[in-house]
Short mmCIF file of C-alpha atoms in Angstrom, two decimals:
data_model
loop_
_atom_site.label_atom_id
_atom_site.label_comp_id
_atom_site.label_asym_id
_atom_site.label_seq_id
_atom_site.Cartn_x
_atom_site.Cartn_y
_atom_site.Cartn_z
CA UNK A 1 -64.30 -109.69 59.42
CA UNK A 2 -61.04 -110.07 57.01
CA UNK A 3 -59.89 -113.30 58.62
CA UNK A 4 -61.33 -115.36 55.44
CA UNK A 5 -60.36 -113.07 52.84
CA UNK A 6 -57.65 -114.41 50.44
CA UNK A 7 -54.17 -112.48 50.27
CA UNK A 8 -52.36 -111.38 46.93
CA UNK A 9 -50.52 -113.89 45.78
CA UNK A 10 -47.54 -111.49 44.71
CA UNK A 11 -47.33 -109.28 48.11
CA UNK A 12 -49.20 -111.15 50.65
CA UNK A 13 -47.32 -109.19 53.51
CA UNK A 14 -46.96 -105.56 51.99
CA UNK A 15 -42.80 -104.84 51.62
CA UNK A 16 -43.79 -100.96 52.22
CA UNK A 17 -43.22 -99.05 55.28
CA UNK A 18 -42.42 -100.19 59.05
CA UNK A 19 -46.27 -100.83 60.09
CA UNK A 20 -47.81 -104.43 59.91
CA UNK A 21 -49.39 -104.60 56.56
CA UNK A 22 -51.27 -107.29 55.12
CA UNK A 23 -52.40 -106.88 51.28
CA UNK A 24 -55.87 -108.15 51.08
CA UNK A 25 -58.50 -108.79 48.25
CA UNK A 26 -61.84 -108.49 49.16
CA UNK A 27 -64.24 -111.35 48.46
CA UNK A 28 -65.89 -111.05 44.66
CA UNK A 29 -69.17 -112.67 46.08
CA UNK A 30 -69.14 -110.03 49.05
CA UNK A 31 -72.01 -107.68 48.91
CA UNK A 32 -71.13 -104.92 51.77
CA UNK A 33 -71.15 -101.40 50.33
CA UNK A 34 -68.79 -99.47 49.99
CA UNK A 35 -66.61 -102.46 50.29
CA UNK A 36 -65.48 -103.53 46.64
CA UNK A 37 -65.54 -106.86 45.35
CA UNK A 38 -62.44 -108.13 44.10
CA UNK A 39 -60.38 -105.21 44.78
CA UNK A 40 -57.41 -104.75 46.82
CA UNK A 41 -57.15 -103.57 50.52
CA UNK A 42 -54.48 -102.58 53.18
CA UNK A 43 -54.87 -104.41 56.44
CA UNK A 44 -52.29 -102.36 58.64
CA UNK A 45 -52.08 -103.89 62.23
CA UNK A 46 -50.06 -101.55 64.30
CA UNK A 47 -49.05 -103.08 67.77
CA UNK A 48 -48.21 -101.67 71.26
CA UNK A 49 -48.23 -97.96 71.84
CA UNK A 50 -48.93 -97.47 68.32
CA UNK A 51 -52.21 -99.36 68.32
CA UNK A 52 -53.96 -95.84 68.28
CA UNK A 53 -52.61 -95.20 64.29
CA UNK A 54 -55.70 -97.27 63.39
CA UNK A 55 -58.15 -94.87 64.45
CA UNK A 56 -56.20 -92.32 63.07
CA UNK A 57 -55.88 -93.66 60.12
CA UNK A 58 -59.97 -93.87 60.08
CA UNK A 59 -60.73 -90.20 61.39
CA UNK A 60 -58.39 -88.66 58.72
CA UNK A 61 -60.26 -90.78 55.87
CA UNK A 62 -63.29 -89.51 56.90
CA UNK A 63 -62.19 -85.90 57.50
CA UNK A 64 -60.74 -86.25 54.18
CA UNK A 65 -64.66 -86.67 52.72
CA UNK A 66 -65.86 -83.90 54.46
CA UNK A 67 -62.90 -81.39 53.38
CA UNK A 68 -62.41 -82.54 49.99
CA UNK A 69 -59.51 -84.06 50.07
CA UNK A 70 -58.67 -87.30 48.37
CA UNK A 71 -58.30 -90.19 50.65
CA UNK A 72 -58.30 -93.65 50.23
CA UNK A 73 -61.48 -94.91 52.25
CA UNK A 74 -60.45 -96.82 55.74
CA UNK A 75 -62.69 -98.85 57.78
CA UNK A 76 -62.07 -101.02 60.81
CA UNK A 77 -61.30 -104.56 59.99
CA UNK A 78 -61.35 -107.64 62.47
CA UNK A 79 -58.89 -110.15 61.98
CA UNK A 80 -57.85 -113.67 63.34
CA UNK A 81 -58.65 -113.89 67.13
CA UNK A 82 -60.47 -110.79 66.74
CA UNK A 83 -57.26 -108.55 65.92
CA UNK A 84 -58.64 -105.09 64.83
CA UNK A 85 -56.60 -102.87 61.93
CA UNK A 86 -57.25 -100.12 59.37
CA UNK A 87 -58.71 -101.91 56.38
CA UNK A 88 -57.58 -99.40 53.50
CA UNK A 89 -58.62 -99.48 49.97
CA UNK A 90 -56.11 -99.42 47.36
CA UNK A 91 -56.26 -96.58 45.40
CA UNK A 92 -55.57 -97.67 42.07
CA UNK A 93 -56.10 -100.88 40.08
CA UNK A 94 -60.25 -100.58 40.32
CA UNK A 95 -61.82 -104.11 38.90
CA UNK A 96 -63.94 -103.08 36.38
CA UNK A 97 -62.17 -99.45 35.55
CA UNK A 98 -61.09 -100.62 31.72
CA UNK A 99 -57.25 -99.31 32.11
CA UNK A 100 -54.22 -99.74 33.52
CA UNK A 101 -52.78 -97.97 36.38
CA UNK A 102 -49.09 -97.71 37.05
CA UNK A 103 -47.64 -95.93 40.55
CA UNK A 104 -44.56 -94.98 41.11
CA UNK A 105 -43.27 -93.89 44.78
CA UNK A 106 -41.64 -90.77 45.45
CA UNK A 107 -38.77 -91.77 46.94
CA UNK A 108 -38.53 -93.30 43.36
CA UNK A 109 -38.61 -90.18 41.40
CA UNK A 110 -36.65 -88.24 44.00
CA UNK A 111 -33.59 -91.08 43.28
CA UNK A 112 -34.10 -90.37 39.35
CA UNK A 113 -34.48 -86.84 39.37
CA UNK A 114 -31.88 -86.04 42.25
CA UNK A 115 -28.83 -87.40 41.98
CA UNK A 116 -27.15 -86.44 45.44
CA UNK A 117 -30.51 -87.08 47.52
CA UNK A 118 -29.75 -89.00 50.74
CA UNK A 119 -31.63 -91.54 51.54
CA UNK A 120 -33.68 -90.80 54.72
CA UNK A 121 -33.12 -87.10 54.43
CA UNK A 122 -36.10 -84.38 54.59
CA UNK A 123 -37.41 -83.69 51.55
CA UNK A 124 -38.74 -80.22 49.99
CA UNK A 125 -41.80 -78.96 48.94
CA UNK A 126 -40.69 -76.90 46.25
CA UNK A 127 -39.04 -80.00 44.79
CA UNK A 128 -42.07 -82.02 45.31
CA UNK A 129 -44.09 -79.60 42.94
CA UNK A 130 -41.62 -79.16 40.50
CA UNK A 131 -40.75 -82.72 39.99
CA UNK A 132 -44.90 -83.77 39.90
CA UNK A 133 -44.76 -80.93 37.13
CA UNK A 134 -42.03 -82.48 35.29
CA UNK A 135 -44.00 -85.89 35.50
CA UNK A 136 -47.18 -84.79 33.99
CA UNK A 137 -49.29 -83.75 36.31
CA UNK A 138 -51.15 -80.54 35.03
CA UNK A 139 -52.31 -78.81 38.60
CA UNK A 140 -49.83 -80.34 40.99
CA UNK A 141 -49.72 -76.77 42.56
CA UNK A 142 -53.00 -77.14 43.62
CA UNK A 143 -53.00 -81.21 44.29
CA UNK A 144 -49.63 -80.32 46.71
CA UNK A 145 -51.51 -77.43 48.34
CA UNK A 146 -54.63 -79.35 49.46
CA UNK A 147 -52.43 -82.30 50.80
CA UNK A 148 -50.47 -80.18 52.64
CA UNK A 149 -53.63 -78.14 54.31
CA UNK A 150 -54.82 -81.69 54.91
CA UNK A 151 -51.96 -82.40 56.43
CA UNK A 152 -51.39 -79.95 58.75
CA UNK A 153 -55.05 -80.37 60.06
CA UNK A 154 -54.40 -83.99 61.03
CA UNK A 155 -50.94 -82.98 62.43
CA UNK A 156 -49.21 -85.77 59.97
CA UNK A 157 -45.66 -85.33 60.29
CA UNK A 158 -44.46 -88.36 58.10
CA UNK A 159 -45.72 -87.78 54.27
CA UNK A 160 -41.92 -89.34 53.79
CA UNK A 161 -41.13 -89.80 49.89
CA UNK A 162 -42.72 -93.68 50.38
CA UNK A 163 -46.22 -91.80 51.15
CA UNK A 164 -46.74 -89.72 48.09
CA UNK A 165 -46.03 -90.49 44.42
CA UNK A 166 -47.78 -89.57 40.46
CA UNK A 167 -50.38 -92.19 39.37
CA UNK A 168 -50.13 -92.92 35.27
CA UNK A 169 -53.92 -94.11 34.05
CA UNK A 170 -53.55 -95.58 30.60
CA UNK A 171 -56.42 -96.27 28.22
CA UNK A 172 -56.08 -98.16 25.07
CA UNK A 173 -56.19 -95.49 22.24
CA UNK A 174 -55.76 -92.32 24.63
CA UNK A 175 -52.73 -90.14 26.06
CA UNK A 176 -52.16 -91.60 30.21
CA UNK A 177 -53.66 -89.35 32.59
CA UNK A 178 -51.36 -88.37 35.19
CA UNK A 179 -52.20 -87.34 39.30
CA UNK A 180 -50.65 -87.31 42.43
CA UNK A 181 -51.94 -90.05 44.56
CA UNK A 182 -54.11 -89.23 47.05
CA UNK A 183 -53.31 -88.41 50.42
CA UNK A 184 -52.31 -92.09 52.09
CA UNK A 185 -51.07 -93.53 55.38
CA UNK A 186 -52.16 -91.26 57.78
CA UNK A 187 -51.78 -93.41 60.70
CA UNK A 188 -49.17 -90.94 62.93
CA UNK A 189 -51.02 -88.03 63.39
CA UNK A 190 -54.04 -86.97 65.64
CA UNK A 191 -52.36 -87.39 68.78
CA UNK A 192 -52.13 -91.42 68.24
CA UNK A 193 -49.39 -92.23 70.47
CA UNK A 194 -51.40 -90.18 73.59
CA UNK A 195 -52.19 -92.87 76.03
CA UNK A 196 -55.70 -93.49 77.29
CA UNK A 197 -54.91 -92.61 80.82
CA UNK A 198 -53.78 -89.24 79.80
CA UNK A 199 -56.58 -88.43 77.46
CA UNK A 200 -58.95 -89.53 80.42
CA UNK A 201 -57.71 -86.97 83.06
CA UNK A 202 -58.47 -84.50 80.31
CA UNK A 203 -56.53 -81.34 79.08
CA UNK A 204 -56.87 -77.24 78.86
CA UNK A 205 -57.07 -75.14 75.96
CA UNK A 206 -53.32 -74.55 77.01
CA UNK A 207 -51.82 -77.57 76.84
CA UNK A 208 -53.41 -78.51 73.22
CA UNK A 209 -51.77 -74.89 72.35
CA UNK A 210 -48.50 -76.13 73.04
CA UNK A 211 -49.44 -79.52 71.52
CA UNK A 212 -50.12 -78.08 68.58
CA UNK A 213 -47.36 -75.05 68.33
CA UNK A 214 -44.49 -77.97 68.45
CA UNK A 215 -46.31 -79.97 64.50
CA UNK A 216 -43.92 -80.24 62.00
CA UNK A 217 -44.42 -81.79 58.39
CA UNK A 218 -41.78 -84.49 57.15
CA UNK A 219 -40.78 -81.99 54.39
CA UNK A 220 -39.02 -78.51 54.42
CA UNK A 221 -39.73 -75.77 52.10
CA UNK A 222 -36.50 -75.75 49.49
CA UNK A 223 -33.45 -77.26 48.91
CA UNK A 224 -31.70 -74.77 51.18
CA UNK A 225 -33.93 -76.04 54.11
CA UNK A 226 -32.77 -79.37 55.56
CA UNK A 227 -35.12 -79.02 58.29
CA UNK A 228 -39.11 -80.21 59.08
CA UNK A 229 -41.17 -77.56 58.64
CA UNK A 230 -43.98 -76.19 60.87
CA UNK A 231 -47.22 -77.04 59.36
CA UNK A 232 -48.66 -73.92 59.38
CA UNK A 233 -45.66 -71.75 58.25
CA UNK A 234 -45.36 -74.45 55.62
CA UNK A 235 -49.22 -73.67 54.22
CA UNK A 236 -48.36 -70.25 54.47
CA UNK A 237 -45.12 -70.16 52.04
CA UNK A 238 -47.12 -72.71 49.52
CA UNK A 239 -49.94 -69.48 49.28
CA UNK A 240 -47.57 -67.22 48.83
CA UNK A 241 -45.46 -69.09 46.15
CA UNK A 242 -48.10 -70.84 44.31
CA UNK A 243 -50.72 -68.18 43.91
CA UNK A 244 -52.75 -70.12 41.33
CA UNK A 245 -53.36 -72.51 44.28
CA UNK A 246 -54.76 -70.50 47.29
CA UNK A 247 -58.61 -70.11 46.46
CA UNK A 248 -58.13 -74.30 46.18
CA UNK A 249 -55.96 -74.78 49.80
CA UNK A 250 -58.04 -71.87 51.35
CA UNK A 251 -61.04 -74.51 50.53
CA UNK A 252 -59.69 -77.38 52.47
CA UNK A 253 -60.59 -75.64 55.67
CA UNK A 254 -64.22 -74.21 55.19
CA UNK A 255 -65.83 -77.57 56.41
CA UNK A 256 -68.25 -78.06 58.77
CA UNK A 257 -67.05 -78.09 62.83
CA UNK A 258 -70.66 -79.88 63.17
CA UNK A 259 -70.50 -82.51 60.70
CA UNK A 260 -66.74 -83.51 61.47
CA UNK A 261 -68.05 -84.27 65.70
CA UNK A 262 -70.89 -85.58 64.33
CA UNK A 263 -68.72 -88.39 61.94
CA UNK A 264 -66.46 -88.78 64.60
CA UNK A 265 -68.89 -89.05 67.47
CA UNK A 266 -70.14 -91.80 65.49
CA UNK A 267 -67.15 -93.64 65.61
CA UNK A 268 -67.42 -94.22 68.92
CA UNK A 269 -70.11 -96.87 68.67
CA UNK A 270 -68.18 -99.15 66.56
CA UNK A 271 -67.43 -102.14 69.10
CA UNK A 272 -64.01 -103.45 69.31
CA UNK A 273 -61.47 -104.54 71.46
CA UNK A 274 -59.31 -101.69 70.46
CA UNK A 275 -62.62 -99.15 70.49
CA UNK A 276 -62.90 -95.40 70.08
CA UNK A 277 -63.43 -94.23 73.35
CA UNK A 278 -65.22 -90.79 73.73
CA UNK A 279 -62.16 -88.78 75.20
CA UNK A 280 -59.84 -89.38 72.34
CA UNK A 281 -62.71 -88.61 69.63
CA UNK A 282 -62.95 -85.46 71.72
CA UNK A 283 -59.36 -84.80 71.59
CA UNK A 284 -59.12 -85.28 68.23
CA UNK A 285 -62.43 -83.05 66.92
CA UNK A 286 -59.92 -80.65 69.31
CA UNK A 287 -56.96 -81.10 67.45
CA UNK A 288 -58.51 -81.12 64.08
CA UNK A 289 -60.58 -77.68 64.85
CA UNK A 290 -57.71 -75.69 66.73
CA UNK A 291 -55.96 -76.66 64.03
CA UNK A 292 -58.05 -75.52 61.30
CA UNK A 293 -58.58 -72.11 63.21
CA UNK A 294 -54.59 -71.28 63.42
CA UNK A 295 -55.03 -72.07 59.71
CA UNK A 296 -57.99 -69.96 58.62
CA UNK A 297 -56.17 -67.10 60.20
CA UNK A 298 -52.71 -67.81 58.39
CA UNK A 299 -54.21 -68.18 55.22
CA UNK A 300 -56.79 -65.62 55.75
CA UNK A 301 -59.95 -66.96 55.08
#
């Protein structure tokens, strides 16, 4: 339960993105592992059709784990009158981690860096790398190249400029540390906005092939491409232009089939009112796999 817990006093509703958002701090005398006292979380509440994002949002932390991948942690929270969301941790600002953290949003450095960048416009990957380069972070070949594997499995097509961004860590007496943030707000992807009644009355191994042929990323590959790119073409190019990344993306997708339906199974006895039912856990251990196949083959390995 999150009903009790007291908002931040400077964002209590979160001015980020179009979702519900509530910014959190859990309880300092709450003793729930992995739950952190005192530290910040996301409650995202997304209503209507959209209610699906949550569990979404909860599968791709946990596939994140099993893949490597950083991703903040998600869990299911219960709000007032029993309202269920995605309780996400913040990923920066730790009590207790003796610096100072300072992120800055894409869309942010794409405004500084780019001076004729329209607002609302796909963005590239090529530009993405270079411009994490230019802000200090040492392997953002390789950082770029796992998110994007990781993105493709989950079929996320909006890692818009808001969702991505370089993280400085200072520490008194020391150079700042910089990294791209981790993989967040993963909500639309993993076939979310499939109703229940569809997902019941099941589907063929051809119908998730067309499902999955028509994924597209938020971002293109270059300048010159104003376009979304297919996921999988997208992983492809990022191999073949990044070299010193491949062994690393190549990696995202040698995880287990049976621990992923094992996690995700599990998620099905969480009770709720918006609960995991066992058709859409099936469909997406389906998406997640046939996607991870059609990349293993691309990227051959």
């Amino acid at each position: 339960m999150v009903a009790d817990w007291a908002s931040d006093e400077e964002f209590p509703t979160f001015p980020v993105g179009s979702q519900p958002k509530e910014l959190l701090i859990c309880p300092e005398d709450l003793v729930q592992p992995p739950l952190i006292p005192g530290h910040k979380y996301l409650f995202k509440t997304p209503r209507g059709w959209q209610s699906y994002q949550i569990w979404s949002e909860i599968v791709a932390s946990e596939l994140g784990r099993i893949c490597g991948v950083p991703v903040p942690p998600c869990y299911l929270g219960i709000g007032e009158n029993g309202r269920p969301g995605a309780l996400v941790e913040f990923f920066y600002g730790l009590p207790g981690a003796h610096r100072e953290d300072r992120f800055v949003h894409g869309s942010d450095v794409l405004q500084r860096s780019i001076s004729n960048k329209k607002a609302g416009r796909t963005h590239d990957i090529r530009t993405n790398v270079m411009l994490t380069r230019r802000y200090g972070v040492a392997d953002a070949a390789m950082q770029w190249g796992q998110m994007l594997v990781f993105d493709a499995l989950i079929g996320n097509r909006d890692r818009h400029p808001d969702n991505w961004g370089p993280i400085w860590h200072y520490r008194q007496g020391q150079l700042p540390v910089v990294e791209l943030s981790p993989a967040f707000d993963n909500g639309t992807s993993l076939g979310y906005e499939q109703t229940e009644q569809r997902l019941s009355a099941g589907w063929t191994d051809e119908w998730v092939d067309k499902y999955l042929s028509r994924g597209v990323h938020h971002c293109g590959w270059s300048p010159a491409d104003d376009v979304r790119g297919k996921h999988v073409n997208l992983c492809v190019r990022f191999k073949q232009a990044f070299h010193e990344a491949a062994e690393a993306i190549k990696s995202v997708v040698e995880f287990d089939d049976r621990e992923l339906i094992r996690v995700v199974e599990g998620l099905t006895g969480i009770h709720a009112s918006l609960p995991l039912t066992d058709a859409r856990a099936r469909f997406m251990t389906d998406l997640i796999l046939g996607r991870r196949d059609r990349l293993r083959l691309a990227l051959g390995g």
